[in-house]
PDB file of C-alpha atoms in Angstrom:
ATOM      1  CA  UNK A  93       0.000   0.000   0.000  1.00 49.00           C
ATOM      2  CA  UNK A  94       1.468   3.317  -1.051  1.00 53.00           C
ATOM      3  CA  UNK A  95       0.115   6.622   0.071  1.00 53.00           C
ATOM      4  CA  UNK A  96       1.089   9.721  -1.726  1.00 54.00           C
ATOM      5  CA  UNK A  97       0.551  13.099  -0.255  1.00 52.00           C
ATOM      6  CA  UNK A  98       0.663  16.011  -2.528  1.00 53.00           C
ATOM      7  CA  UNK A  99       1.762  19.120  -0.790  1.00 54.00           C
ATOM      8  CA  UNK A 100       0.958  22.323  -2.521  1.00 50.00           C
ATOM      9  CA  UNK A 101       2.927  25.310  -1.413  1.00 54.00           C
ATOM     10  CA  UNK A 102       0.793  27.897   0.261  1.00 54.00           C
ATOM     11  CA  UNK A 103       0.164  30.840  -2.017  1.00 52.00           C
ATOM     12  CA  UNK A 104       2.156  33.761  -0.639  1.00 58.00           C
ATOM     13  CA  UNK A 105       0.140  36.739   0.432  1.00 70.00           C
ATOM     14  CA  UNK A 106       0.480  39.681  -1.877  1.00 81.00           C
ATOM     15  CA  UNK A 107       0.090  42.066   1.060  1.00 85.00           C
ATOM     16  CA  UNK A 108       3.392  42.858   2.735  1.00 91.00           C
ATOM     17  CA  UNK A 109       4.798  45.283   5.288  1.00 94.00           C
ATOM     18  CA  UNK A 110       6.898  48.092   3.827  1.00 96.00           C
ATOM     19  CA  UNK A 111       9.268  50.846   4.815  1.00 97.00           C
ATOM     20  CA  UNK A 112       8.660  54.137   3.041  1.00 98.00           C
ATOM     21  CA  UNK A 113      11.505  56.651   2.867  1.00 98.00           C
ATOM     22  CA  UNK A 114      10.692  60.327   2.548  1.00 97.00           C
ATOM     23  CA  UNK A 115      12.984  63.321   2.046  1.00 97.00           C
ATOM     24  CA  UNK A 116      12.209  66.584   3.764  1.00 96.00           C
ATOM     25  CA  UNK A 117      14.121  69.697   4.794  1.00 96.00           C
ATOM     26  CA  UNK A 118      17.405  68.704   6.438  1.00 95.00           C
ATOM     27  CA  UNK A 119      16.778  70.834   9.545  1.00 95.00           C
ATOM     28  CA  UNK A 120      13.874  68.571  10.573  1.00 94.00           C
ATOM     29  CA  UNK A 121      15.142  66.172  13.242  1.00 92.00           C
ATOM     30  CA  UNK A 122      12.325  65.764  15.770  1.00 91.00           C
ATOM     31  CA  UNK A 123       8.979  64.174  14.951  1.00 87.00           C
ATOM     32  CA  UNK A 124       7.290  66.375  17.574  1.00 87.00           C
ATOM     33  CA  UNK A 125       8.594  69.547  15.910  1.00 92.00           C
ATOM     34  CA  UNK A 126       5.587  71.461  14.500  1.00 94.00           C
ATOM     35  CA  UNK A 127       7.492  72.106  11.251  1.00 95.00           C
ATOM     36  CA  UNK A 128       8.168  68.378  10.838  1.00 94.00           C
ATOM     37  CA  UNK A 129       4.515  67.586  11.504  1.00 92.00           C
ATOM     38  CA  UNK A 130       3.440  70.216   8.988  1.00 95.00           C
ATOM     39  CA  UNK A 131       5.716  68.714   6.334  1.00 96.00           C
ATOM     40  CA  UNK A 132       5.335  64.965   6.943  1.00 95.00           C
ATOM     41  CA  UNK A 133       1.800  64.453   8.276  1.00 94.00           C
ATOM     42  CA  UNK A 134       0.111  65.257   4.928  1.00 96.00           C
ATOM     43  CA  UNK A 135       2.252  62.543   3.311  1.00 96.00           C
ATOM     44  CA  UNK A 136       1.305  60.080   6.048  1.00 95.00           C
ATOM     45  CA  UNK A 137      -2.350  61.086   5.541  1.00 95.00           C
ATOM     46  CA  UNK A 138      -2.076  60.502   1.801  1.00 97.00           C
ATOM     47  CA  UNK A 139      -0.620  57.010   2.299  1.00 96.00           C
ATOM     48  CA  UNK A 140      -3.372  56.130   4.751  1.00 94.00           C
ATOM     49  CA  UNK A 141      -5.997  57.441   2.306  1.00 95.00           C
ATOM     50  CA  UNK A 142      -4.552  55.302  -0.482  1.00 96.00           C
ATOM     51  CA  UNK A 143      -4.948  52.224   1.702  1.00 94.00           C
ATOM     52  CA  UNK A 144      -8.539  53.092   2.555  1.00 92.00           C
ATOM     53  CA  UNK A 145      -9.450  53.920  -1.060  1.00 95.00           C
ATOM     54  CA  UNK A 146      -7.898  50.711  -2.402  1.00 95.00           C
ATOM     55  CA  UNK A 147      -9.211  48.078   0.000  1.00 92.00           C
ATOM     56  CA  UNK A 148     -10.573  46.246  -3.041  1.00 93.00           C
ATOM     57  CA  UNK A 149      -6.979  45.350  -4.012  1.00 93.00           C
ATOM     58  CA  UNK A 150      -6.607  43.153  -0.911  1.00 92.00           C
ATOM     59  CA  UNK A 151      -7.144  39.399  -0.923  1.00 90.00           C
ATOM     60  CA  UNK A 152      -8.666  39.760   2.551  1.00 90.00           C
ATOM     61  CA  UNK A 153      -9.553  43.354   3.504  1.00 89.00           C
ATOM     62  CA  UNK A 154     -10.568  42.170   6.982  1.00 90.00           C
ATOM     63  CA  UNK A 155      -6.844  41.951   7.798  1.00 89.00           C
ATOM     64  CA  UNK A 156      -6.795  45.759   7.829  1.00 88.00           C
ATOM     65  CA  UNK A 157      -9.718  45.771  10.242  1.00 87.00           C
ATOM     66  CA  UNK A 158      -7.840  43.381  12.542  1.00 88.00           C
ATOM     67  CA  UNK A 159      -4.868  45.766  12.633  1.00 85.00           C
ATOM     68  CA  UNK A 160      -7.151  48.671  13.526  1.00 82.00           C
ATOM     69  CA  UNK A 161      -8.917  46.675  16.266  1.00 84.00           C
ATOM     70  CA  UNK A 162      -5.614  45.554  17.818  1.00 81.00           C
ATOM     71  CA  UNK A 163      -4.359  49.112  17.806  1.00 79.00           C
ATOM     72  CA  UNK A 164      -7.569  50.532  19.245  1.00 75.00           C
ATOM     73  CA  UNK A 165      -7.387  47.987  22.065  1.00 75.00           C
ATOM     74  CA  UNK A 166      -3.980  49.450  22.993  1.00 73.00           C
ATOM     75  CA  UNK A 167      -5.065  53.107  22.837  1.00 68.00           C
ATOM     76  CA  UNK A 168      -5.687  53.188  26.594  1.00 67.00           C
ATOM     77  CA  UNK A 169      -2.220  51.835  27.366  1.00 65.00           C
ATOM     78  CA  UNK A 170      -0.171  54.948  28.173  1.00 57.00           C
ATOM     79  CA  UNK A 171       3.148  53.088  27.840  1.00 53.00           C
ATOM     80  CA  UNK A 172       2.606  52.515  24.123  1.00 52.00           C
ATOM     81  CA  UNK A 173       3.338  55.383  21.742  1.00 54.00           C
ATOM     82  CA  UNK A 174       0.093  56.575  20.216  1.00 61.00           C
ATOM     83  CA  UNK A 175       0.309  56.672  16.429  1.00 72.00           C
ATOM     84  CA  UNK A 176      -2.162  58.642  14.360  1.00 79.00           C
ATOM     85  CA  UNK A 177      -2.907  55.589  12.225  1.00 82.00           C
ATOM     86  CA  UNK A 178      -2.520  51.932  13.091  1.00 81.00           C
ATOM     87  CA  UNK A 179      -1.499  50.718   9.646  1.00 87.00           C
ATOM     88  CA  UNK A 180       0.829  53.612   8.760  1.00 91.00           C
ATOM     89  CA  UNK A 181       3.160  55.411  11.117  1.00 87.00           C
ATOM     90  CA  UNK A 182       6.360  57.393  11.111  1.00 89.00           C
ATOM     91  CA  UNK A 183       8.998  55.964  13.370  1.00 85.00           C
ATOM     92  CA  UNK A 184      12.365  57.521  12.561  1.00 91.00           C
ATOM     93  CA  UNK A 185      13.410  61.017  11.517  1.00 94.00           C
ATOM     94  CA  UNK A 186      16.927  62.373  11.191  1.00 93.00           C
ATOM     95  CA  UNK A 187      18.252  65.244   9.082  1.00 94.00           C
ATOM     96  CA  UNK A 188      14.999  65.550   7.163  1.00 95.00           C
ATOM     97  CA  UNK A 189      14.837  61.871   6.272  1.00 96.00           C
ATOM     98  CA  UNK A 190      11.702  60.155   7.562  1.00 96.00           C
ATOM     99  CA  UNK A 191      10.951  56.436   7.600  1.00 96.00           C
ATOM    100  CA  UNK A 192       7.332  55.354   7.678  1.00 95.00           C
ATOM    101  CA  UNK A 193       6.320  51.803   8.523  1.00 94.00           C
ATOM    102  CA  UNK A 194       3.253  50.639   6.588  1.00 94.00           C
ATOM    103  CA  UNK A 195       1.508  47.376   7.347  1.00 91.00           C
ATOM    104  CA  UNK A 196       0.045  45.164   4.648  1.00 90.00           C
ATOM    105  CA  UNK A 197       0.353  47.127   1.446  1.00 95.00           C
ATOM    106  CA  UNK A 198      -0.644  45.610  -1.866  1.00 94.00           C
ATOM    107  CA  UNK A 199       1.558  45.997  -4.969  1.00 95.00           C
ATOM    108  CA  UNK A 200      -1.070  48.327  -6.457  1.00 96.00           C
ATOM    109  CA  UNK A 201      -0.885  50.655  -3.468  1.00 96.00           C
ATOM    110  CA  UNK A 202       2.916  50.551  -3.431  1.00 97.00           C
ATOM    111  CA  UNK A 203       3.006  51.772  -7.027  1.00 97.00           C
ATOM    112  CA  UNK A 204       0.749  54.709  -6.112  1.00 97.00           C
ATOM    113  CA  UNK A 205       2.854  55.573  -3.050  1.00 98.00           C
ATOM    114  CA  UNK A 206       5.977  55.733  -5.220  1.00 98.00           C
ATOM    115  CA  UNK A 207       4.341  58.618  -7.114  1.00 98.00           C
ATOM    116  CA  UNK A 208       3.892  60.782  -3.999  1.00 98.00           C
ATOM    117  CA  UNK A 209       6.277  63.767  -4.034  1.00 97.00           C
ATOM    118  CA  UNK A 210       9.291  63.397  -1.697  1.00 97.00           C
ATOM    119  CA  UNK A 211       8.914  59.590  -1.447  1.00 98.00           C
ATOM    120  CA  UNK A 212      12.343  58.294  -2.407  1.00 97.00           C
ATOM    121  CA  UNK A 213      11.991  54.578  -1.793  1.00 97.00           C
ATOM    122  CA  UNK A 214       9.432  51.935  -0.878  1.00 97.00           C
ATOM    123  CA  UNK A 215      10.929  48.643   0.217  1.00 96.00           C
ATOM    124  CA  UNK A 216       9.626  45.405   1.723  1.00 94.00           C
ATOM    125  CA  UNK A 217      10.307  45.243   5.442  1.00 90.00           C
TER     126      UNK A 217
END
């Protein structure tokens, strides 16, 4: 008696986490600086809007909802830094160079993000 098991590789998810690099004025070094917020927050807003407007590009859009729910559950925890958005947040700024961490972007959204002014690179995390 021979048993054969066919193992099909699991289809990789097309949604991935990315790092987004943005160039701004070199004098911006602190994320709490009002000038840095004025420059970078509209870009962060635009990325978040692209995600929301393109949920139809996701294999499973409920994954985005899970991220939001997890984040909202932590909003009352004062030891955790409070990001403006759960799926997109800036986490490092030095000499006008900002890195944004974006969770679960689709290739279609990545291509649109690359067109945003001052975005210099979008790379898989």
